[in-house]
Amino acid sequence: MGEDFRGFLKEMEETKEGGFIRISKEVDTRYEVSAIVTKLEKARQIPLLFFEKVKGHTMPVVVNCYADRGRLARAIGVSKQELNQRVAQAYQKPIPPVEVSKAPVQEVVIQGAQVDVGKLPAMVYHNTDAAPYITAGIVLAKDPDTGDYNLSYNRLMVKGKNRLGIFMTVGKHLNAIFSKMEDRGKPLEVAVSIGNHPAWAIGSLAIGPYQENEIGIIGGLKGSPLEMVRCKTVDLMVPAGAEIILEGEIEPFVREEEGPFGEFTGYAIHSAQNPIFRVKAITHRYNPIYQDICGGQHREHLTMATIPMEANYFRVIKGSVPEVEAVRMAAPFTLVISLRKKYEGQARSALLAAFSADLYLKHAIVVDHDIDVADLQRVFWAMATRVQASRDIFIIPRARGSSLDPSAEPLGVVDKMGIDATAKPSLERFASVNRVPQEIMDRIKLEDYIGDFLKSTKPGKKGYV
Ligand SMILES: Cc1cc2nc3c(=O)[nH]c(=O)nc-3n(C[C@H](O)[C@H](O)[C@H](O)COP(=O)(O)O)c2cc1C
Ligand SMILES: [Mn+2]
């Protein structure tokens, strides 16, 4: 596995995994890329799109890099089925990076008055967006006490040549680091990496304890040390193989209006007073390629975010309930867990573990192992037939959640709901599920009875068998 964005793009263009399309017709950063992604998604298509010509800009734009699980798996060097397991392994076996002295991402260095983030083809996606946004930047920062790195994605609102509004969820790690520095009256140095190999994306979104190091997890995913290079104007290291780096600092005690921005929840959240990232330098490769992740409720954001989330939920729940079988994010802030219940009370233990695993979790449902967590109809069937609300639902009022939940109280105070949709006291002792005897199912061949009908229905999406 490589670790460099260009190598990844080359591999995707060669293999066409999940689709790869070069587009030579000029597009506008205002709404047009977003419209093309939206229309393709309506047709259930999520190809990687390479826009060669962007109105008013010299850089090409790529989008949907991480939209397809097969694409991510190929980039990591595993099959789609092995992806979750590979991510879980990387959590277990972190590998530290190595420093290199020369890096492609510093082929061009722009500093001081020459800095102009307006040169980046940042996008406007929705009618509600306040300004162009940079969405595919990995924010690197260091804890001032330990020197440990933290990586996260944070939306950046273009406000001026060297000024970006930044949104940092209260309770997530970057916000905690920023507030440590603000308590000391000092700016927080950060670097933003744009144009990243999928391993960097999956690792940056790793969710876990504060001390857990995302860079080590990315190294673990790669299976060998990552190459990082020292920044030009801040005391940080950044991915040597990225396309573009923004170096600078988040100023203490400065807040400005940031947003609204159409988010992955499908809603535009009101603007709020948020901090400012002042850009001191831009470094990039020759002929940089700008990566974008379409803002809003699009496949790419959902795919890339849920892979590391599910890996984390699985390991945390497994620590408390080894009988957990599978987990699946079913909607924003909503998790389905299946387990092979052995003892009374385990469903609630699994729910408590899940709520402790990530503050974003709001609703969680536990089902028995006979339910496929990806099949929401079956999950609803279990809720309809195995739940008595007064017995099986509990609510934890007013805990920390996401401020992107439009129904939350200010700063993301939410109620958490756990639903135990397992059969009580156990699946074995519960009402029997209706089944046609297996020997008859094996013996009956539909072709013998309704062969003509079967031949007349097209296979695939529209077929009925
Ligand atoms: C495309 C994308 C954009 C995101 N934007 C933000 C954001 O603007 N603010 C935020 O707090 N989290 C955002 N997130 C989620 C965080 O990056 C994620 O929760 C991360 O794990 C936080 O890491 P940390 O707790 O180490 O800071 C985004 C995620 C994705 C995939
Ligand atoms: Mn972190």
Short mmCIF file of C-alpha atoms and ligand atoms in Angstrom, two decimals:
data_model
loop_
_atom_site.label_atom_id
_atom_site.label_comp_id
_atom_site.label_asym_id
_atom_site.label_seq_id
_atom_site.Cartn_x
_atom_site.Cartn_y
_atom_site.Cartn_z
CA MET A 1 0.00 0.00 0.00
CA GLY A 2 1.25 3.50 -0.83
CA GLU A 3 0.46 6.53 1.29
CA ASP A 4 0.41 9.22 -1.32
CA PHE A 5 -2.64 10.79 -2.93
CA ARG A 6 -1.32 10.74 -6.49
CA GLY A 7 -0.44 7.06 -6.26
CA PHE A 8 -3.97 6.42 -5.02
CA LEU A 9 -5.54 8.39 -7.91
CA LYS A 10 -3.36 6.56 -10.42
CA GLU A 11 -4.42 3.18 -9.01
CA MET A 12 -8.09 4.21 -9.14
CA GLU A 13 -7.80 5.45 -12.71
CA GLU A 14 -6.17 2.17 -13.74
CA THR A 15 -8.51 -0.16 -11.89
CA LYS A 16 -11.66 2.04 -12.18
CA GLU A 17 -12.68 0.60 -8.81
CA GLY A 18 -16.17 2.00 -8.09
CA GLY A 19 -15.85 4.15 -11.24
CA PHE A 20 -13.38 6.87 -12.27
CA ILE A 21 -14.43 9.66 -14.62
CA ARG A 22 -12.36 12.54 -16.01
CA ILE A 23 -14.49 15.56 -16.88
CA SER A 24 -13.07 18.12 -19.30
CA LYS A 25 -16.11 20.43 -19.43
CA GLU A 26 -15.58 23.43 -17.17
CA VAL A 27 -17.43 23.44 -13.82
CA ASP A 28 -18.17 26.19 -11.35
CA THR A 29 -17.23 25.79 -7.68
CA ARG A 30 -20.61 27.36 -6.89
CA TYR A 31 -23.18 24.54 -6.74
CA GLU A 32 -22.18 22.77 -9.97
CA VAL A 33 -19.92 20.04 -8.54
CA SER A 34 -22.50 19.55 -5.81
CA ALA A 35 -25.30 19.26 -8.41
CA ILE A 36 -23.36 16.63 -10.39
CA VAL A 37 -22.65 14.56 -7.24
CA THR A 38 -26.31 14.86 -6.16
CA LYS A 39 -27.66 13.76 -9.56
CA LEU A 40 -25.27 10.80 -9.72
CA GLU A 41 -26.24 9.70 -6.22
CA LYS A 42 -29.90 9.80 -7.21
CA ALA A 43 -28.93 7.33 -9.94
CA ARG A 44 -27.04 5.28 -7.29
CA GLN A 45 -23.64 6.13 -8.76
CA ILE A 46 -20.63 7.25 -6.73
CA PRO A 47 -17.69 7.30 -9.17
CA LEU A 48 -14.52 9.22 -8.39
CA LEU A 49 -14.87 12.46 -10.38
CA PHE A 50 -11.80 14.28 -11.72
CA PHE A 51 -12.77 17.78 -12.88
CA GLU A 52 -9.94 19.00 -15.09
CA LYS A 53 -11.23 22.54 -15.63
CA VAL A 54 -12.61 24.66 -12.83
CA LYS A 55 -13.93 28.14 -13.51
CA GLY A 56 -11.59 30.87 -12.24
CA HIS A 57 -9.03 28.38 -10.92
CA THR A 58 -5.90 26.64 -12.15
CA MET A 59 -6.16 23.55 -9.93
CA PRO A 60 -8.24 20.55 -10.93
CA VAL A 61 -10.73 19.17 -8.38
CA VAL A 62 -11.36 15.56 -7.37
CA VAL A 63 -14.38 14.47 -5.38
CA ASN A 64 -15.89 11.17 -4.14
CA CYS A 65 -12.44 9.67 -3.45
CA TYR A 66 -13.71 7.94 -0.29
CA ALA A 67 -17.36 7.46 -1.29
CA ASP A 68 -17.10 3.79 -2.20
CA ARG A 69 -16.09 1.06 0.29
CA GLY A 70 -14.50 -0.98 -2.49
CA ARG A 71 -12.32 1.97 -3.44
CA LEU A 72 -11.16 2.41 0.14
CA ALA A 73 -10.50 -1.31 0.54
CA ARG A 74 -8.46 -1.47 -2.67
CA ALA A 75 -6.39 1.52 -1.58
CA ILE A 76 -5.67 -0.18 1.76
CA GLY A 77 -4.85 -3.42 -0.06
CA VAL A 78 -7.67 -5.61 1.31
CA SER A 79 -11.04 -6.88 0.10
CA LYS A 80 -14.27 -5.05 0.96
CA GLN A 81 -15.15 -7.80 3.45
CA GLU A 82 -11.77 -7.48 5.19
CA LEU A 83 -11.86 -3.70 5.54
CA ASN A 84 -13.52 -3.49 8.98
CA GLN A 85 -11.19 -6.11 10.39
CA ARG A 86 -8.13 -4.36 8.94
CA VAL A 87 -9.16 -1.07 10.55
CA ALA A 88 -9.70 -2.82 13.89
CA GLN A 89 -6.20 -4.38 13.62
CA ALA A 90 -4.65 -0.97 12.94
CA TYR A 91 -6.13 0.31 16.22
CA GLN A 92 -4.32 -2.57 17.97
CA LYS A 93 -0.96 -2.17 16.22
CA PRO A 94 -0.05 1.49 15.78
CA ILE A 95 3.21 2.28 13.94
CA PRO A 96 4.98 5.64 14.48
CA PRO A 97 5.97 7.79 11.47
CA VAL A 98 9.44 8.73 10.21
CA GLU A 99 10.63 12.23 9.42
CA VAL A 100 11.87 12.99 5.91
CA SER A 101 13.81 16.14 5.03
CA LYS A 102 12.45 16.67 1.53
CA ALA A 103 8.86 16.21 0.49
CA PRO A 104 6.74 16.64 -2.64
CA VAL A 105 4.19 18.64 -0.66
CA GLN A 106 6.82 21.37 -0.19
CA GLU A 107 7.83 21.71 -3.84
CA VAL A 108 6.20 25.16 -3.77
CA VAL A 109 6.19 27.32 -0.62
CA ILE A 110 4.05 30.46 -0.34
CA GLN A 111 4.40 32.63 2.75
CA GLY A 112 3.32 35.89 4.33
CA ALA A 113 1.59 38.43 2.08
CA GLN A 114 1.66 36.03 -0.85
CA VAL A 115 -0.75 33.67 0.93
CA ASP A 116 -4.19 33.57 -0.70
CA VAL A 117 -6.54 30.74 0.15
CA GLY A 118 -8.87 32.12 -2.53
CA LYS A 119 -6.60 30.33 -5.02
CA LEU A 120 -8.00 27.03 -3.73
CA PRO A 121 -11.19 25.99 -5.54
CA ALA A 122 -13.22 25.80 -2.31
CA MET A 123 -16.85 24.93 -2.96
CA VAL A 124 -20.30 26.28 -2.28
CA TYR A 125 -22.63 23.26 -2.09
CA HIS A 126 -26.04 24.41 -0.99
CA ASN A 127 -28.28 27.45 -1.04
CA THR A 128 -27.79 27.70 2.72
CA ASP A 129 -23.94 27.80 2.73
CA ALA A 130 -22.58 31.12 3.98
CA ALA A 131 -19.39 31.05 1.86
CA PRO A 132 -17.04 28.66 0.04
CA TYR A 133 -15.87 25.87 2.34
CA ILE A 134 -12.80 23.61 2.45
CA THR A 135 -14.09 20.23 3.63
CA ALA A 136 -11.36 17.69 2.83
CA GLY A 137 -8.65 19.10 5.10
CA ILE A 138 -7.14 16.97 7.85
CA VAL A 139 -6.29 19.25 10.77
CA LEU A 140 -3.08 18.30 12.59
CA ALA A 141 -2.36 19.76 16.03
CA LYS A 142 -0.26 18.88 19.08
CA ASP A 143 -1.24 18.60 22.72
CA PRO A 144 0.86 21.29 24.47
CA ASP A 145 1.66 19.04 27.47
CA THR A 146 2.47 15.72 25.85
CA GLY A 147 3.38 16.76 22.29
CA ASP A 148 1.04 14.04 21.01
CA TYR A 149 -0.60 14.69 17.68
CA ASN A 150 -4.32 14.84 17.06
CA LEU A 151 -5.89 14.54 13.63
CA SER A 152 -9.45 15.42 12.65
CA TYR A 153 -11.55 16.77 9.83
CA ASN A 154 -12.93 20.25 10.44
CA ARG A 155 -14.87 22.36 7.99
CA LEU A 156 -13.13 25.61 7.08
CA MET A 157 -15.06 28.68 5.92
CA VAL A 158 -13.16 30.94 3.54
CA LYS A 159 -13.31 34.43 5.05
CA GLY A 160 -10.33 36.22 3.49
CA LYS A 161 -6.91 35.71 1.90
CA ASN A 162 -5.44 34.21 5.07
CA ARG A 163 -8.46 33.75 7.31
CA LEU A 164 -10.63 30.66 7.69
CA GLY A 165 -13.48 30.11 10.14
CA ILE A 166 -13.11 26.71 11.85
CA PHE A 167 -15.79 24.56 13.49
CA MET A 168 -14.57 22.36 16.36
CA THR A 169 -17.19 20.31 18.21
CA VAL A 170 -17.09 20.87 21.97
CA GLY A 171 -15.99 17.59 23.57
CA LYS A 172 -13.93 16.37 20.59
CA HIS A 173 -10.15 16.34 20.94
CA LEU A 174 -9.15 19.30 18.76
CA ASN A 175 -11.49 21.53 20.70
CA ALA A 176 -9.97 20.28 23.98
CA ILE A 177 -6.44 21.09 22.73
CA PHE A 178 -7.52 24.53 21.55
CA SER A 179 -9.14 25.31 24.88
CA LYS A 180 -5.97 24.21 26.76
CA MET A 181 -4.01 26.77 24.74
CA GLU A 182 -6.67 29.44 25.12
CA ASP A 183 -6.56 28.96 28.91
CA ARG A 184 -2.86 29.90 28.61
CA GLY A 185 -3.70 32.86 26.37
CA LYS A 186 -1.75 31.35 23.48
CA PRO A 187 -2.59 30.53 19.85
CA LEU A 188 -2.76 26.89 18.76
CA GLU A 189 -0.52 26.03 15.82
CA VAL A 190 -2.24 23.80 13.28
CA ALA A 191 -1.58 22.45 9.80
CA VAL A 192 -4.24 21.33 7.34
CA SER A 193 -3.49 18.58 4.85
CA ILE A 194 -5.53 18.49 1.63
CA GLY A 195 -5.32 15.64 -0.91
CA ASN A 196 -4.76 12.56 1.23
CA HIS A 197 -4.46 8.83 0.68
CA PRO A 198 -7.53 7.01 2.13
CA ALA A 199 -5.46 5.54 4.98
CA TRP A 200 -4.93 9.09 6.24
CA ALA A 201 -8.66 9.75 6.04
CA ILE A 202 -9.75 6.59 7.87
CA GLY A 203 -7.08 7.04 10.56
CA SER A 204 -7.87 10.72 11.10
CA LEU A 205 -11.46 9.78 11.82
CA ALA A 206 -10.47 7.15 14.36
CA ILE A 207 -12.53 7.63 17.47
CA GLY A 208 -11.10 6.68 20.80
CA PRO A 209 -9.50 7.86 24.01
CA TYR A 210 -7.71 11.22 23.97
CA GLN A 211 -4.28 9.58 24.28
CA GLU A 212 -4.83 7.35 21.27
CA ASN A 213 -2.69 8.53 18.41
CA GLU A 214 -4.32 8.77 14.99
CA ILE A 215 -0.98 8.92 13.15
CA GLY A 216 0.03 5.59 14.70
CA ILE A 217 -3.27 4.07 13.54
CA ILE A 218 -2.67 5.33 9.98
CA GLY A 219 0.82 3.79 10.11
CA GLY A 220 -0.84 0.60 11.35
CA LEU A 221 -3.19 0.66 8.37
CA LYS A 222 -0.27 1.13 6.00
CA GLY A 223 1.74 -1.53 7.82
CA SER A 224 4.96 0.53 7.78
CA PRO A 225 6.03 3.99 9.02
CA LEU A 226 4.40 7.01 7.35
CA GLU A 227 6.60 9.71 5.87
CA MET A 228 6.17 13.15 7.41
CA VAL A 229 7.98 16.42 6.84
CA ARG A 230 8.52 19.42 9.11
CA CYS A 231 6.39 22.50 8.36
CA LYS A 232 8.00 25.77 7.25
CA THR A 233 6.35 28.17 9.73
CA VAL A 234 4.89 26.08 12.57
CA ASP A 235 6.31 23.38 14.84
CA LEU A 236 4.41 20.47 13.28
CA MET A 237 5.00 17.61 10.89
CA VAL A 238 2.67 16.89 7.98
CA PRO A 239 2.12 14.10 5.42
CA ALA A 240 4.97 14.28 2.89
CA GLY A 241 2.78 12.90 0.11
CA ALA A 242 -0.17 15.27 0.46
CA GLU A 243 -1.12 17.73 -2.28
CA ILE A 244 -1.51 20.95 -0.30
CA ILE A 245 -0.72 22.05 3.28
CA LEU A 246 -2.03 25.13 5.04
CA GLU A 247 0.13 26.17 8.00
CA GLY A 248 -0.99 28.64 10.65
CA GLU A 249 -2.61 29.16 14.01
CA ILE A 250 -6.00 29.38 15.67
CA GLU A 251 -6.14 32.62 17.59
CA PRO A 252 -7.19 32.69 21.26
CA PHE A 253 -10.20 34.75 22.36
CA VAL A 254 -11.28 35.54 18.79
CA ARG A 255 -14.73 34.46 17.66
CA GLU A 256 -16.54 35.36 14.48
CA GLU A 257 -19.68 34.30 12.73
CA GLU A 258 -19.18 30.90 11.06
CA GLY A 259 -21.88 29.15 9.01
CA PRO A 260 -24.57 28.36 8.19
CA PHE A 261 -23.34 25.23 6.40
CA GLY A 262 -25.38 22.33 5.04
CA GLU A 263 -24.19 19.39 7.15
CA PHE A 264 -24.15 15.59 6.90
CA THR A 265 -27.32 15.45 8.97
CA GLY A 266 -29.15 16.87 5.95
CA TYR A 267 -29.71 20.21 7.69
CA ALA A 268 -28.01 23.58 7.63
CA ILE A 269 -27.20 24.56 11.17
CA HIS A 270 -27.47 28.25 12.13
CA SER A 271 -24.32 30.31 12.14
CA ALA A 272 -22.43 30.56 15.43
CA GLN A 273 -19.49 32.43 16.93
CA ASN A 274 -16.48 30.23 16.16
CA PRO A 275 -12.66 30.61 16.16
CA ILE A 276 -10.46 31.78 13.29
CA PHE A 277 -7.53 29.94 11.69
CA ARG A 278 -4.94 32.43 10.38
CA VAL A 279 -2.94 30.93 7.53
CA LYS A 280 0.79 31.76 7.60
CA ALA A 281 1.95 29.58 4.71
CA ILE A 282 0.65 27.39 1.91
CA THR A 283 2.90 24.65 0.58
CA HIS A 284 2.00 22.39 -2.31
CA ARG A 285 3.21 20.04 -5.00
CA TYR A 286 3.85 21.24 -8.52
CA ASN A 287 0.47 21.36 -10.27
CA PRO A 288 -1.50 20.50 -7.13
CA ILE A 289 -4.76 18.58 -7.29
CA TYR A 290 -7.46 19.94 -4.99
CA GLN A 291 -9.49 17.34 -3.13
CA ASP A 292 -13.05 18.06 -2.14
CA ILE A 293 -15.61 16.14 -0.08
CA CYS A 294 -19.07 17.24 -1.08
CA GLY A 295 -20.72 18.93 1.93
CA GLY A 296 -24.11 17.78 3.20
CA GLN A 297 -25.72 14.38 3.38
CA HIS A 298 -23.71 12.71 0.65
CA ARG A 299 -22.33 9.20 0.36
CA GLU A 300 -18.68 10.17 0.71
CA HIS A 301 -18.99 11.77 4.13
CA LEU A 302 -21.19 8.92 5.37
CA THR A 303 -18.94 6.13 4.06
CA MET A 304 -15.66 7.55 5.30
CA ALA A 305 -16.97 8.52 8.72
CA THR A 306 -18.85 5.32 9.53
CA ILE A 307 -15.96 2.89 8.87
CA PRO A 308 -13.78 4.11 11.78
CA MET A 309 -16.85 4.78 13.95
CA GLU A 310 -18.12 1.22 13.59
CA ALA A 311 -14.62 -0.18 14.27
CA ASN A 312 -14.52 1.82 17.50
CA TYR A 313 -18.03 0.88 18.63
CA PHE A 314 -17.28 -2.76 17.95
CA ARG A 315 -14.08 -2.85 20.02
CA VAL A 316 -15.54 -0.88 22.95
CA ILE A 317 -18.72 -2.99 23.11
CA LYS A 318 -16.68 -6.20 22.73
CA GLY A 319 -14.68 -5.18 25.83
CA SER A 320 -17.85 -5.26 27.87
CA VAL A 321 -19.99 -7.80 25.98
CA PRO A 322 -17.79 -10.32 24.11
CA GLU A 323 -20.96 -11.77 22.53
CA VAL A 324 -21.40 -8.72 20.25
CA GLU A 325 -21.73 -9.87 16.64
CA ALA A 326 -22.02 -6.73 14.49
CA VAL A 327 -22.65 -2.97 14.59
CA ARG A 328 -23.97 -0.61 11.94
CA MET A 329 -24.57 3.14 11.84
CA ALA A 330 -28.13 3.31 10.54
CA ALA A 331 -28.55 7.10 10.43
CA PRO A 332 -26.74 10.10 11.91
CA PHE A 333 -26.16 9.50 15.65
CA THR A 334 -27.95 6.13 15.44
CA LEU A 335 -26.39 2.71 15.99
CA VAL A 336 -27.72 -0.83 15.61
CA ILE A 337 -25.92 -3.55 17.60
CA SER A 338 -26.51 -7.29 17.29
CA LEU A 339 -25.43 -9.82 19.89
CA ARG A 340 -25.66 -13.47 20.75
CA LYS A 341 -27.21 -12.89 24.17
CA LYS A 342 -26.03 -15.37 26.76
CA TYR A 343 -27.07 -13.70 30.00
CA GLU A 344 -29.86 -11.42 31.08
CA GLY A 345 -28.82 -7.74 31.12
CA GLN A 346 -26.23 -7.96 28.36
CA ALA A 347 -28.23 -5.84 25.94
CA ARG A 348 -28.15 -2.96 28.40
CA SER A 349 -24.44 -3.47 29.05
CA ALA A 350 -23.86 -3.22 25.29
CA LEU A 351 -25.91 0.00 25.16
CA LEU A 352 -23.99 1.56 28.05
CA ALA A 353 -20.68 0.66 26.40
CA ALA A 354 -21.85 2.15 23.09
CA PHE A 355 -22.84 5.43 24.72
CA SER A 356 -19.42 5.64 26.37
CA ALA A 357 -17.65 5.00 23.04
CA ASP A 358 -18.56 8.22 21.20
CA LEU A 359 -20.31 11.34 22.43
CA TYR A 360 -22.13 11.73 19.09
CA LEU A 361 -24.25 8.60 19.74
CA LYS A 362 -27.85 9.51 20.53
CA HIS A 363 -30.05 6.47 19.75
CA ALA A 364 -28.88 2.87 20.00
CA ILE A 365 -30.81 -0.33 19.40
CA VAL A 366 -29.73 -3.85 20.35
CA VAL A 367 -31.10 -6.83 18.44
CA ASP A 368 -30.43 -10.57 18.61
CA HIS A 369 -27.99 -12.27 16.25
CA ASP A 370 -30.81 -13.49 13.98
CA ILE A 371 -31.24 -9.90 12.75
CA ASP A 372 -28.91 -8.49 10.09
CA VAL A 373 -27.91 -5.04 11.38
CA ALA A 374 -27.80 -3.73 7.80
CA ASP A 375 -31.42 -4.76 7.16
CA LEU A 376 -33.43 -1.97 8.74
CA GLN A 377 -36.74 -3.63 7.93
CA ARG A 378 -35.73 -6.57 10.13
CA VAL A 379 -34.48 -4.19 12.83
CA PHE A 380 -37.91 -2.52 12.85
CA TRP A 381 -39.54 -5.94 12.93
CA ALA A 382 -37.53 -6.78 16.05
CA MET A 383 -38.54 -3.47 17.61
CA ALA A 384 -42.19 -4.10 16.73
CA THR A 385 -42.29 -7.62 18.15
CA ARG A 386 -39.67 -7.82 20.93
CA VAL A 387 -40.00 -4.43 22.65
CA GLN A 388 -42.30 -3.23 25.40
CA ALA A 389 -41.49 0.44 25.77
CA SER A 390 -41.89 0.79 29.54
CA ARG A 391 -39.61 -2.21 30.06
CA ASP A 392 -37.10 -2.01 27.22
CA ILE A 393 -36.38 1.65 26.54
CA PHE A 394 -34.27 3.88 28.75
CA ILE A 395 -33.47 7.55 28.39
CA ILE A 396 -30.45 9.39 29.71
CA PRO A 397 -31.54 13.01 29.77
CA ARG A 398 -29.32 15.97 28.92
CA ALA A 399 -25.94 14.42 28.08
CA ARG A 400 -23.31 15.69 25.64
CA GLY A 401 -24.11 15.01 22.01
CA SER A 402 -23.64 16.77 18.71
CA SER A 403 -24.43 20.43 18.18
CA LEU A 404 -25.13 19.45 14.55
CA ASP A 405 -28.32 17.74 15.71
CA PRO A 406 -30.95 20.37 14.89
CA SER A 407 -33.13 19.18 17.77
CA ALA A 408 -30.34 19.51 20.35
CA GLU A 409 -30.16 22.18 23.01
CA PRO A 410 -27.39 24.77 22.54
CA LEU A 411 -23.86 23.31 22.28
CA GLY A 412 -25.17 19.83 21.66
CA VAL A 413 -26.94 18.81 24.88
CA VAL A 414 -29.17 15.86 23.94
CA ASP A 415 -31.22 13.02 25.42
CA LYS A 416 -29.80 9.56 24.76
CA MET A 417 -32.14 6.64 24.14
CA GLY A 418 -31.28 2.96 24.40
CA ILE A 419 -33.66 0.32 23.03
CA ASP A 420 -33.29 -3.31 23.99
CA ALA A 421 -35.00 -5.05 21.05
CA THR A 422 -33.71 -8.51 21.96
CA ALA A 423 -36.19 -11.30 22.69
CA LYS A 424 -36.82 -11.75 26.41
CA PRO A 425 -35.68 -13.64 28.30
CA SER A 426 -33.84 -15.21 25.34
CA LEU A 427 -34.31 -15.97 21.67
CA GLU A 428 -34.53 -19.71 22.41
CA ARG A 429 -37.38 -19.24 24.88
CA PHE A 430 -39.22 -16.63 22.82
CA ALA A 431 -42.17 -17.22 20.47
CA SER A 432 -41.08 -19.36 17.53
CA VAL A 433 -40.43 -17.68 14.22
CA ASN A 434 -42.64 -18.96 11.37
CA ARG A 435 -40.69 -21.07 8.93
CA VAL A 436 -41.54 -23.37 6.06
CA PRO A 437 -39.85 -26.73 6.82
CA GLN A 438 -36.30 -26.64 5.50
CA GLU A 439 -36.56 -29.91 3.55
CA ILE A 440 -39.48 -28.47 1.56
CA MET A 441 -37.59 -25.24 0.92
CA ASP A 442 -34.67 -27.30 -0.39
CA ARG A 443 -36.88 -29.46 -2.57
CA ILE A 444 -39.10 -26.80 -4.18
CA LYS A 445 -37.55 -25.25 -7.28
CA LEU A 446 -39.45 -22.17 -8.48
CA GLU A 447 -38.47 -22.92 -12.09
CA ASP A 448 -40.66 -26.05 -11.97
CA TYR A 449 -43.75 -24.02 -11.12
CA ILE A 450 -43.41 -20.51 -12.52
CA GLY A 451 -40.57 -20.86 -15.02
CA ASP A 452 -42.20 -18.63 -17.64
CA PHE A 453 -42.74 -15.84 -15.15
CA LEU A 454 -39.14 -16.04 -13.96
CA LYS A 455 -37.87 -15.80 -17.53
CA SER A 456 -40.04 -12.74 -18.19
CA THR A 457 -38.68 -10.76 -15.19
CA LYS A 458 -35.31 -9.16 -15.76
CA PRO A 459 -32.69 -10.01 -13.18
CA GLY A 460 -31.04 -7.20 -11.23
CA LYS A 461 -32.50 -4.18 -9.52
CA LYS A 462 -35.99 -4.47 -11.01
CA GLY A 463 -36.29 -8.24 -10.69
CA TYR A 464 -38.52 -9.73 -8.02
CA VAL A 465 -36.59 -12.91 -7.30
C1 LIG B 1 -15.82 15.41 5.84
C2 LIG B 1 -15.87 15.58 7.32
C3 LIG B 1 -16.02 16.84 7.87
C4 LIG B 1 -16.05 17.02 9.24
N1 LIG B 1 -16.17 18.28 9.75
C5 LIG B 1 -16.14 18.46 11.09
C6 LIG B 1 -16.21 19.78 11.64
O1 LIG B 1 -16.34 20.78 10.92
N2 LIG B 1 -16.13 19.91 12.99
C7 LIG B 1 -16.01 18.83 13.82
O2 LIG B 1 -15.94 19.03 15.03
N3 LIG B 1 -15.96 17.57 13.34
C8 LIG B 1 -16.02 17.37 11.99
N4 LIG B 1 -15.96 16.10 11.48
C9 LIG B 1 -15.88 14.96 12.42
C10 LIG B 1 -14.53 14.83 13.09
O3 LIG B 1 -13.48 14.95 12.17
C11 LIG B 1 -14.43 13.47 13.80
O4 LIG B 1 -15.42 13.41 14.79
C12 LIG B 1 -13.06 13.24 14.41
O5 LIG B 1 -12.96 11.90 14.79
C13 LIG B 1 -12.79 14.11 15.59
O6 LIG B 1 -11.51 13.80 16.06
P1 LIG B 1 -10.92 14.29 17.46
O7 LIG B 1 -11.89 13.90 18.54
O8 LIG B 1 -9.63 13.58 17.50
O9 LIG B 1 -10.75 15.80 17.39
C14 LIG B 1 -15.96 15.89 10.10
C15 LIG B 1 -15.85 14.62 9.54
C16 LIG B 1 -15.82 14.45 8.17
C17 LIG B 1 -15.70 13.08 7.62
MN MN B 2 -8.28 12.42 18.56
#
